Amino acid sequence: MRSGEAPERGAAPRAADGDAARADAARGGAARNNAAGDDGGRYDEISDREGGARVRAPFPERLPSLEERRRAAGGGPSRRRVLVAGAGVVVGAGLVAAAGGAVYEGWLPGRPRLIRAVEGCGTPGTPPAGVIAGPVTTTTFRSAARRRDVSLVVAYPPGYAPRPASGGGTSGSSTSRTTTGTGQLPALPLCLVLHGRGDDARSLVSGLAGPSYLAAATASGVAPFALAAVDGGETYWHRRANGDDPEKMLLDEVLPRLAAQGIGVDRFGVLGWSMGGYGGLLLARRQPARVVAVAASSPAVWGSYPDAAPGAFDSAADFAANRVLGAGPAGEVSYRIDCGNADPFSRQAHRLATELGAAERGFTVGCHDFGFWRRQLPAQLAFLGGALSG
C-alpha cells in the first residue's frame, strides 16, 4: 500500500509519499506536494475499521500539545473536551470521558486519530550528524519482469568502494579489510530494501537517509553490509494480473546483478516500510531458505480482502495467495516488527509480531511516516547486521 495508507478497503489514507497529490488530482482537487522525505503536513484518508467512514484530515509530523492548544484557544479546552474532539462525539461530560477512554483502548471507532491527538507522532528521526556516508551508486536497467526501466540504488558502508561489474556498469563489491582462506575477498552481505507505495528506490536516500544511518551503524560496531533498493512500483511486491512481477525482478534480475558485483546474495536480509514491510514479509514466506531476517516498519497488512486498500490485490484469490497475516512464520527467518501507536496498522502489526514470534519489536509513539521509520532505523540496522553476520 502507499506509504501512508490506512488498513481498510474504501478508506485508504495517503501519506509519507507522493500519493496525496495524485489522489487529489484524480478527484479533481488541488494537488498537494508530498515529496518523499517531506514529513510535515501530510494528509491521510483515515479509516481503521475502527472509523468506517473516509475522513480527509491533516497528518502532521507532530500535533500541538494539549497545553499549546489551550494557549491558542485563549485558555480553555480541558483534557475531557480534547477527548470529545478526538472521538468525534458530543454527549454529556461523563459519557464523553468514558467514550474517550473506550476509543483509546480500541473498543470504539477512531483510535488512531485519537492517539494522534493525545500523543502526537513523537520526535522524527534525524539523520546522524558527524558521519560520512559510504558510496552510493544508482544504475538503470530494463526489467523484463516489470516490462519497464527501473533504478537500482546501492548504499555501501564506509570503507567499501564500488567497482564496475564485469561487462561494465556501476555498483559493486568492496575493498574488504579481510580475506578468505583462498585469498579472495569475502562478499559483502546484502539487505534488500523494499519501498512503500508511491515511493521508489531513491527513497532509500531521500526519505530514509539510509546511507547516513548505515555509516553510523557500522561506526558503532554493527557488522557491515550493503543496502540495495529497486523500483517496485505500486505492485505490493508480488506478481499482478497485468504481468508486472516485482518479485521475479528481485530474484532473477537484481540479485544476479549484485552477485556479479561481489555482493553476497545466497542469503540476505530485507528491510521495508509500509507496502515494502508487507513485501519483505511476503518474500520471506516465499524464500525462507534465502531470507535470513526481515525488519518491517508499519507493514501494510489486512485481515481480509474486503478490508484491503483498492488496488493492493487483483482479487480475493490474489489476496489469499499472498497473505501474510495469519500465514505464520517462514522457516528459520528472524523478524523485527516496528509500528507507531498512532499508525492505523498498529493493531495488525501487534498481531503479526505475535504470530511470527518476532525476535524484536518496536512499538512506540509514532505515525505512518518517514519521521517514525528513520527513528526506528538504527535498531533495525543493528538487528539486520547481527542476523547477517551470525
Tab-separated table of C-alpha atoms in Angstrom:
chain	number	residue	atom	x	y	z
A	1	MET	CA	0.000	0.000	0.000
A	2	ARG	CA	1.053	3.579	-0.224
A	3	SER	CA	3.412	4.729	2.438
A	4	GLY	CA	0.659	6.447	4.353
A	5	GLU	CA	-2.284	4.261	3.566
A	6	ALA	CA	-4.702	3.085	6.243
A	7	PRO	CA	-5.599	-0.552	6.510
A	8	GLU	CA	-9.161	-0.586	5.254
A	9	ARG	CA	-10.752	-1.034	1.857
A	10	GLY	CA	-12.740	2.007	0.862
A	11	ALA	CA	-10.760	4.127	3.282
A	12	ALA	CA	-7.207	4.216	2.028
A	13	PRO	CA	-5.130	7.034	3.528
A	14	ARG	CA	-2.285	8.503	1.521
A	15	ALA	CA	0.746	9.852	3.341
A	16	ALA	CA	4.529	9.854	3.615
A	17	ASP	CA	4.861	9.743	-0.146
A	18	GLY	CA	3.560	11.310	-3.341
A	19	ASP	CA	0.124	9.715	-3.219
A	20	ALA	CA	-1.896	12.584	-1.835
A	21	ALA	CA	-1.167	14.737	-4.849
A	22	ARG	CA	-2.197	12.016	-7.263
A	23	ALA	CA	-5.327	11.232	-5.270
A	24	ASP	CA	-6.314	14.899	-5.217
A	25	ALA	CA	-5.696	15.217	-8.930
A	26	ALA	CA	-7.769	12.126	-9.647
A	27	ARG	CA	-10.660	13.645	-7.699
A	28	GLY	CA	-10.232	16.945	-9.491
A	29	GLY	CA	-8.960	18.620	-6.360
A	30	ALA	CA	-5.901	20.752	-5.872
A	31	ALA	CA	-2.745	18.648	-5.817
A	32	ARG	CA	-0.651	18.724	-2.699
A	33	ASN	CA	3.069	18.149	-2.930
A	34	ASN	CA	4.076	15.333	-0.598
A	35	ALA	CA	7.532	14.532	-1.916
A	36	ALA	CA	9.409	11.661	-0.301
A	37	GLY	CA	11.247	12.883	2.725
A	38	ASP	CA	8.830	15.742	3.469
A	39	ASP	CA	7.421	14.613	6.783
A	40	GLY	CA	5.354	17.623	7.692
A	41	GLY	CA	1.745	18.391	6.870
A	42	ARG	CA	0.876	15.067	5.305
A	43	TYR	CA	-2.727	14.235	4.555
A	44	ASP	CA	-4.429	10.915	5.006
A	45	GLU	CA	-7.820	9.466	4.312
A	46	ILE	CA	-8.191	7.742	7.628
A	47	SER	CA	-10.215	4.668	8.429
A	48	ASP	CA	-9.101	1.946	10.782
A	49	ARG	CA	-12.032	-0.430	10.767
A	50	GLU	CA	-12.460	1.459	13.890
A	51	GLY	CA	-13.644	4.514	11.995
A	52	GLY	CA	-15.516	3.196	8.995
A	53	ALA	CA	-16.053	6.495	7.174
A	54	ARG	CA	-13.376	8.019	4.987
A	55	VAL	CA	-12.082	11.203	6.563
A	56	ARG	CA	-9.739	13.672	4.901
A	57	ALA	CA	-7.590	15.032	7.697
A	58	PRO	CA	-4.190	16.613	8.297
A	59	PHE	CA	-1.458	14.127	9.187
A	60	PRO	CA	1.345	16.344	10.551
A	61	GLU	CA	4.622	15.109	11.961
A	62	ARG	CA	3.647	16.423	15.386
A	63	LEU	CA	0.338	17.742	16.647
A	64	PRO	CA	0.230	20.577	19.189
A	65	SER	CA	0.288	19.537	22.814
A	66	LEU	CA	-2.801	19.982	24.967
A	67	GLU	CA	-1.182	22.963	26.671
A	68	GLU	CA	-0.369	24.536	23.294
A	69	ARG	CA	-3.978	24.062	22.246
A	70	ARG	CA	-5.223	25.682	25.453
A	71	ARG	CA	-2.999	28.720	24.887
A	72	ALA	CA	-4.048	29.006	21.243
A	73	ALA	CA	-7.711	28.856	22.263
A	74	GLY	CA	-7.281	31.550	24.888
A	75	GLY	CA	-7.132	29.241	27.798
A	76	GLY	CA	-9.580	26.633	27.578
A	77	PRO	CA	-10.276	23.122	26.490
A	78	SER	CA	-9.882	20.524	29.163
A	79	ARG	CA	-8.467	17.066	28.517
A	80	ARG	CA	-12.041	15.811	28.566
A	81	ARG	CA	-13.041	18.186	25.765
A	82	VAL	CA	-9.993	17.195	23.718
A	83	LEU	CA	-11.099	13.582	24.015
A	84	VAL	CA	-14.518	14.666	22.776
A	85	ALA	CA	-12.955	16.207	19.678
A	86	GLY	CA	-10.687	13.225	19.098
A	87	ALA	CA	-13.544	10.764	19.316
A	88	GLY	CA	-15.901	12.939	17.307
A	89	VAL	CA	-18.616	12.559	19.939
A	90	VAL	CA	-20.685	15.334	21.529
A	91	VAL	CA	-22.511	13.987	24.551
A	92	GLY	CA	-22.687	14.580	28.268
A	93	ALA	CA	-19.389	15.161	30.015
A	94	GLY	CA	-19.394	11.917	31.972
A	95	LEU	CA	-20.310	9.830	28.927
A	96	VAL	CA	-17.669	11.594	26.849
A	97	ALA	CA	-14.928	10.735	29.314
A	98	ALA	CA	-15.950	7.092	29.195
A	99	ALA	CA	-16.248	7.119	25.403
A	100	GLY	CA	-12.840	8.751	25.016
A	101	GLY	CA	-11.240	6.035	27.111
A	102	ALA	CA	-13.029	3.335	25.146
A	103	VAL	CA	-11.820	4.799	21.862
A	104	TYR	CA	-8.249	4.961	23.123
A	105	GLU	CA	-8.386	1.326	24.202
A	106	GLY	CA	-9.845	0.315	20.837
A	107	TRP	CA	-13.375	-0.572	21.985
A	108	LEU	CA	-14.968	2.167	19.847
A	109	PRO	CA	-14.045	3.639	16.412
A	110	GLY	CA	-11.366	6.269	15.897
A	111	ARG	CA	-8.406	5.040	17.956
A	112	PRO	CA	-5.531	6.104	15.616
A	113	ARG	CA	-6.955	9.622	15.252
A	114	LEU	CA	-7.409	9.986	18.981
A	115	ILE	CA	-3.915	8.698	19.721
A	116	ARG	CA	-2.502	11.261	17.275
A	117	ALA	CA	-4.460	13.976	19.078
A	118	VAL	CA	-3.277	12.890	22.523
A	119	GLU	CA	0.232	11.507	21.907
A	120	GLY	CA	1.208	13.126	18.612
A	121	CYS	CA	3.703	11.440	16.310
A	122	GLY	CA	6.744	11.782	18.520
A	123	THR	CA	10.096	13.261	17.576
A	124	PRO	CA	11.000	12.469	13.964
A	125	GLY	CA	14.208	10.603	13.352
A	126	THR	CA	17.038	12.901	12.304
A	127	PRO	CA	19.904	11.599	10.140
A	128	PRO	CA	23.002	11.188	12.306
A	129	ALA	CA	25.379	14.123	12.315
A	130	GLY	CA	29.138	13.892	12.116
A	131	VAL	CA	29.264	10.745	9.998
A	132	ILE	CA	30.481	10.420	6.434
A	133	ALA	CA	28.284	8.057	4.466
A	134	GLY	CA	29.791	5.400	2.263
A	135	PRO	CA	29.448	5.340	-1.524
A	136	VAL	CA	26.021	5.254	-3.148
A	137	THR	CA	25.506	4.115	-6.730
A	138	THR	CA	22.440	4.367	-8.940
A	139	THR	CA	22.006	2.380	-12.147
A	140	THR	CA	19.126	1.898	-14.535
A	141	PHE	CA	18.303	-1.306	-16.356
A	142	ARG	CA	15.457	-2.705	-18.390
A	143	SER	CA	13.462	-5.119	-16.241
A	144	ALA	CA	11.914	-7.923	-18.266
A	145	ALA	CA	9.877	-8.950	-15.223
A	146	ARG	CA	8.383	-5.477	-14.835
A	147	ARG	CA	8.473	-4.560	-18.545
A	148	ARG	CA	9.983	-1.150	-17.908
A	149	ASP	CA	13.179	0.642	-16.952
A	150	VAL	CA	13.905	0.585	-13.224
A	151	SER	CA	16.511	2.178	-10.984
A	152	LEU	CA	18.729	0.208	-8.628
A	153	VAL	CA	20.296	2.131	-5.726
A	154	VAL	CA	23.066	0.524	-3.672
A	155	ALA	CA	24.450	2.086	-0.475
A	156	TYR	CA	27.784	0.801	0.852
A	157	PRO	CA	29.243	1.205	4.331
A	158	PRO	CA	32.312	3.438	4.664
A	159	GLY	CA	35.492	1.692	3.598
A	160	TYR	CA	33.813	-0.292	0.836
A	161	ALA	CA	34.309	1.077	-2.651
A	162	PRO	CA	32.012	0.112	-5.531
A	163	ARG	CA	33.677	-1.375	-8.583
A	164	PRO	CA	32.263	-1.765	-12.087
A	165	ALA	CA	30.601	-5.104	-12.712
A	166	SER	CA	32.069	-7.336	-15.396
A	167	GLY	CA	30.912	-6.068	-18.742
A	168	GLY	CA	30.501	-2.514	-17.485
A	169	GLY	CA	28.013	-0.737	-15.293
A	170	THR	CA	28.317	0.724	-11.837
A	171	SER	CA	27.724	-0.562	-8.356
A	172	GLY	CA	29.876	-3.265	-6.959
A	173	SER	CA	31.551	-5.070	-4.161
A	174	SER	CA	34.176	-3.808	-1.843
A	175	THR	CA	37.723	-3.328	-0.778
A	176	SER	CA	37.167	-5.630	2.190
A	177	ARG	CA	39.569	-5.461	5.114
A	178	THR	CA	39.835	-9.255	5.366
A	179	THR	CA	40.190	-12.186	3.005
A	180	THR	CA	39.099	-15.792	2.951
A	181	GLY	CA	41.462	-18.752	3.221
A	182	THR	CA	41.854	-18.706	-0.565
A	183	GLY	CA	42.929	-15.088	-0.549
A	184	GLN	CA	39.681	-13.919	-2.161
A	185	LEU	CA	37.728	-11.000	-0.796
A	186	PRO	CA	34.609	-12.133	1.092
A	187	ALA	CA	31.304	-10.974	-0.331
A	188	LEU	CA	29.694	-8.010	1.391
A	189	PRO	CA	26.401	-9.161	2.967
A	190	LEU	CA	23.200	-7.781	1.485
A	191	CYS	CA	19.995	-6.258	2.769
A	192	LEU	CA	17.305	-5.637	0.163
A	193	VAL	CA	15.254	-2.504	0.828
A	194	LEU	CA	11.621	-2.543	-0.314
A	195	HIS	CA	9.969	0.864	-0.516
A	196	GLY	CA	6.388	1.859	0.242
A	197	ARG	CA	3.669	2.554	-2.287
A	198	GLY	CA	4.249	5.872	-4.018
A	199	ASP	CA	7.979	5.792	-3.221
A	200	ASP	CA	10.816	4.359	-5.304
A	201	ALA	CA	14.393	3.141	-4.989
A	202	ARG	CA	15.692	6.665	-4.400
A	203	SER	CA	13.591	6.903	-1.240
A	204	LEU	CA	16.335	4.843	0.414
A	205	VAL	CA	18.375	8.045	0.286
A	206	SER	CA	15.871	10.908	0.044
A	207	GLY	CA	13.321	9.674	2.567
A	208	LEU	CA	15.068	7.159	4.806
A	209	ALA	CA	18.593	8.642	4.765
A	210	GLY	CA	19.814	5.050	4.676
A	211	PRO	CA	23.472	5.743	3.775
A	212	SER	CA	23.999	8.007	6.798
A	213	TYR	CA	22.324	5.609	9.193
A	214	LEU	CA	24.320	2.708	7.743
A	215	ALA	CA	27.571	4.612	8.301
A	216	ALA	CA	26.595	5.377	11.895
A	217	ALA	CA	25.642	1.744	12.472
A	218	THR	CA	28.962	0.349	11.275
A	219	ALA	CA	30.837	3.017	13.246
A	220	SER	CA	29.063	1.768	16.377
A	221	GLY	CA	30.192	-1.802	15.742
A	222	VAL	CA	27.436	-3.274	13.568
A	223	ALA	CA	28.892	-5.712	11.032
A	224	PRO	CA	28.995	-4.040	7.591
A	225	PHE	CA	26.542	-4.858	4.828
A	226	ALA	CA	25.112	-3.216	1.710
A	227	LEU	CA	21.635	-1.758	1.269
A	228	ALA	CA	20.075	-2.234	-2.183
A	229	ALA	CA	16.750	-0.747	-3.292
A	230	VAL	CA	14.983	-1.083	-6.641
A	231	ASP	CA	11.829	0.426	-8.125
A	232	GLY	CA	8.890	-1.819	-7.260
A	233	GLY	CA	6.072	0.422	-8.440
A	234	GLU	CA	2.744	0.107	-6.650
A	235	THR	CA	2.503	-3.654	-7.015
A	236	TYR	CA	2.639	-4.776	-3.403
A	237	TRP	CA	5.759	-6.669	-4.367
A	238	HIS	CA	4.001	-9.651	-5.964
A	239	ARG	CA	3.046	-10.681	-9.485
A	240	ARG	CA	-0.036	-8.877	-10.738
A	241	ALA	CA	-2.673	-9.877	-13.263
A	242	ASN	CA	-1.188	-7.485	-15.836
A	243	GLY	CA	2.111	-9.391	-15.756
A	244	ASP	CA	4.053	-6.870	-13.651
A	245	ASP	CA	6.200	-9.092	-11.414
A	246	PRO	CA	8.474	-7.265	-8.937
A	247	GLU	CA	9.288	-10.457	-7.035
A	248	LYS	CA	10.685	-12.061	-10.186
A	249	MET	CA	12.657	-8.868	-10.792
A	250	LEU	CA	14.224	-9.145	-7.334
A	251	LEU	CA	15.158	-12.806	-7.647
A	252	ASP	CA	16.060	-13.113	-11.331
A	253	GLU	CA	17.407	-9.658	-12.160
A	254	VAL	CA	18.501	-7.705	-9.085
A	255	LEU	CA	20.229	-10.477	-7.140
A	256	PRO	CA	22.289	-11.710	-10.131
A	257	ARG	CA	23.408	-8.132	-10.821
A	258	LEU	CA	24.524	-7.700	-7.236
A	259	ALA	CA	26.232	-11.097	-7.191
A	260	ALA	CA	28.207	-10.185	-10.307
A	261	GLN	CA	29.472	-7.161	-8.402
A	262	GLY	CA	30.751	-9.187	-5.460
A	263	ILE	CA	27.825	-8.790	-3.070
A	264	GLY	CA	26.654	-11.915	-1.276
A	265	VAL	CA	23.174	-12.946	-2.359
A	266	ASP	CA	22.883	-16.585	-1.307
A	267	ARG	CA	21.272	-15.418	1.911
A	268	PHE	CA	20.194	-11.861	2.622
A	269	GLY	CA	18.134	-9.620	4.865
A	270	VAL	CA	15.137	-7.482	3.943
A	271	LEU	CA	14.139	-4.047	5.237
A	272	GLY	CA	10.852	-2.465	4.195
A	273	TRP	CA	8.300	0.127	5.191
A	274	SER	CA	4.527	0.198	4.594
A	275	MET	CA	3.935	-1.689	1.324
A	276	GLY	CA	7.597	-2.682	1.477
A	277	GLY	CA	7.183	-4.021	5.003
A	278	TYR	CA	4.469	-6.287	3.681
A	279	GLY	CA	6.675	-7.151	0.698
A	280	GLY	CA	9.545	-8.189	2.944
A	281	LEU	CA	7.300	-10.490	4.958
A	282	LEU	CA	5.904	-11.987	1.754
A	283	LEU	CA	9.377	-12.535	0.287
A	284	ALA	CA	10.461	-14.329	3.467
A	285	ARG	CA	7.421	-16.566	3.239
A	286	ARG	CA	8.280	-17.469	-0.355
A	287	GLN	CA	12.063	-17.700	0.087
A	288	PRO	CA	12.670	-18.912	3.662
A	289	ALA	CA	15.920	-20.641	2.679
A	290	ARG	CA	17.404	-17.368	1.420
A	291	VAL	CA	15.941	-14.666	3.648
A	292	VAL	CA	17.837	-14.515	6.933
A	293	ALA	CA	15.884	-11.732	8.616
A	294	VAL	CA	13.168	-9.164	7.957
A	295	ALA	CA	12.773	-5.750	9.592
A	296	ALA	CA	9.286	-4.485	8.713
A	297	SER	CA	8.230	-0.931	9.557
A	298	SER	CA	4.486	-0.248	9.627
A	299	PRO	CA	3.770	-3.267	7.411
A	300	ALA	CA	0.687	-2.685	5.261
A	301	VAL	CA	-1.353	-5.779	6.004
A	302	TRP	CA	-5.053	-6.523	6.239
A	303	GLY	CA	-7.034	-9.360	7.726
A	304	SER	CA	-9.293	-9.870	4.714
A	305	TYR	CA	-9.652	-8.895	1.063
A	306	PRO	CA	-12.697	-6.632	1.629
A	307	ASP	CA	-10.619	-4.614	4.090
A	308	ALA	CA	-7.633	-4.196	1.747
A	309	ALA	CA	-6.862	-0.908	0.032
A	310	PRO	CA	-8.159	-0.651	-3.544
A	311	GLY	CA	-5.504	-1.810	-5.993
A	312	ALA	CA	-3.422	-3.707	-3.465
A	313	PHE	CA	-4.636	-7.057	-4.811
A	314	ASP	CA	-6.290	-8.138	-8.057
A	315	SER	CA	-8.940	-10.343	-6.468
A	316	ALA	CA	-9.880	-12.307	-3.380
A	317	ALA	CA	-7.878	-15.213	-4.774
A	318	ASP	CA	-4.846	-12.949	-5.239
A	319	PHE	CA	-5.178	-11.765	-1.646
A	320	ALA	CA	-5.440	-15.328	-0.339
A	321	ALA	CA	-2.390	-16.446	-2.316
A	322	ASN	CA	-0.288	-13.566	-0.994
A	323	ARG	CA	-1.492	-13.010	2.544
A	324	VAL	CA	0.977	-12.790	5.404
A	325	LEU	CA	-1.335	-12.065	8.324
A	326	GLY	CA	-2.481	-15.443	9.572
A	327	ALA	CA	0.076	-17.340	7.478
A	328	GLY	CA	2.534	-17.914	10.331
A	329	PRO	CA	6.348	-17.673	10.356
A	330	ALA	CA	8.530	-18.828	7.480
A	331	GLY	CA	11.256	-21.364	8.270
A	332	GLU	CA	14.135	-20.034	10.346
A	333	VAL	CA	13.625	-16.385	9.383
A	334	SER	CA	14.171	-13.876	12.199
A	335	TYR	CA	11.699	-10.992	12.414
A	336	ARG	CA	11.605	-7.466	13.778
A	337	ILE	CA	8.300	-5.548	13.588
A	338	ASP	CA	8.052	-1.783	14.200
A	339	CYS	CA	4.918	0.360	14.223
A	340	GLY	CA	3.812	3.653	15.744
A	341	ASN	CA	0.970	3.750	18.238
A	342	ALA	CA	-0.932	6.226	16.033
A	343	ASP	CA	-0.379	4.215	12.855
A	344	PRO	CA	-3.638	2.726	11.526
A	345	PHE	CA	-1.726	-0.541	11.052
A	346	SER	CA	-0.704	-0.744	14.712
A	347	ARG	CA	-3.213	-3.397	15.711
A	348	GLN	CA	-2.331	-5.616	12.752
A	349	ALA	CA	1.380	-5.116	13.435
A	350	HIS	CA	0.968	-6.309	17.020
A	351	ARG	CA	-0.868	-9.361	15.743
A	352	LEU	CA	1.876	-10.026	13.187
A	353	ALA	CA	4.611	-9.771	15.802
A	354	THR	CA	2.825	-12.360	17.924
A	355	GLU	CA	2.089	-14.719	15.030
A	356	LEU	CA	5.654	-14.560	13.726
A	357	GLY	CA	7.297	-14.790	17.132
A	358	ALA	CA	9.212	-11.609	16.337
A	359	ALA	CA	12.654	-11.594	17.934
A	360	GLU	CA	12.491	-7.812	18.294
A	361	ARG	CA	9.577	-5.391	18.422
A	362	GLY	CA	9.494	-1.607	18.244
A	363	PHE	CA	6.056	-0.339	19.260
A	364	THR	CA	6.135	3.224	20.481
A	365	VAL	CA	4.829	6.736	19.862
A	366	GLY	CA	4.740	7.380	16.135
A	367	CYS	CA	2.749	7.747	12.927
A	368	HIS	CA	2.911	6.233	9.435
A	369	ASP	CA	5.712	8.408	8.058
A	370	PHE	CA	9.435	8.715	7.418
A	371	GLY	CA	9.883	10.505	10.735
A	372	PHE	CA	8.970	7.299	12.548
A	373	TRP	CA	10.743	4.989	10.094
A	374	ARG	CA	14.018	6.925	10.448
A	375	ARG	CA	13.692	6.906	14.227
A	376	GLN	CA	13.480	3.104	14.255
A	377	LEU	CA	16.211	2.573	11.658
A	378	PRO	CA	19.262	2.371	13.984
A	379	ALA	CA	17.752	-0.525	15.932
A	380	GLN	CA	16.658	-2.205	12.698
A	381	LEU	CA	20.129	-1.970	11.150
A	382	ALA	CA	21.682	-3.419	14.302
A	383	PHE	CA	19.161	-6.273	14.166
A	384	LEU	CA	19.865	-6.967	10.488
A	385	GLY	CA	23.633	-6.675	10.899
A	386	GLY	CA	23.579	-9.206	13.703
A	387	ALA	CA	21.467	-11.633	11.678
A	388	LEU	CA	23.630	-11.298	8.560
A	389	SER	CA	26.881	-11.812	10.455
A	390	GLY	CA	25.618	-14.712	12.561
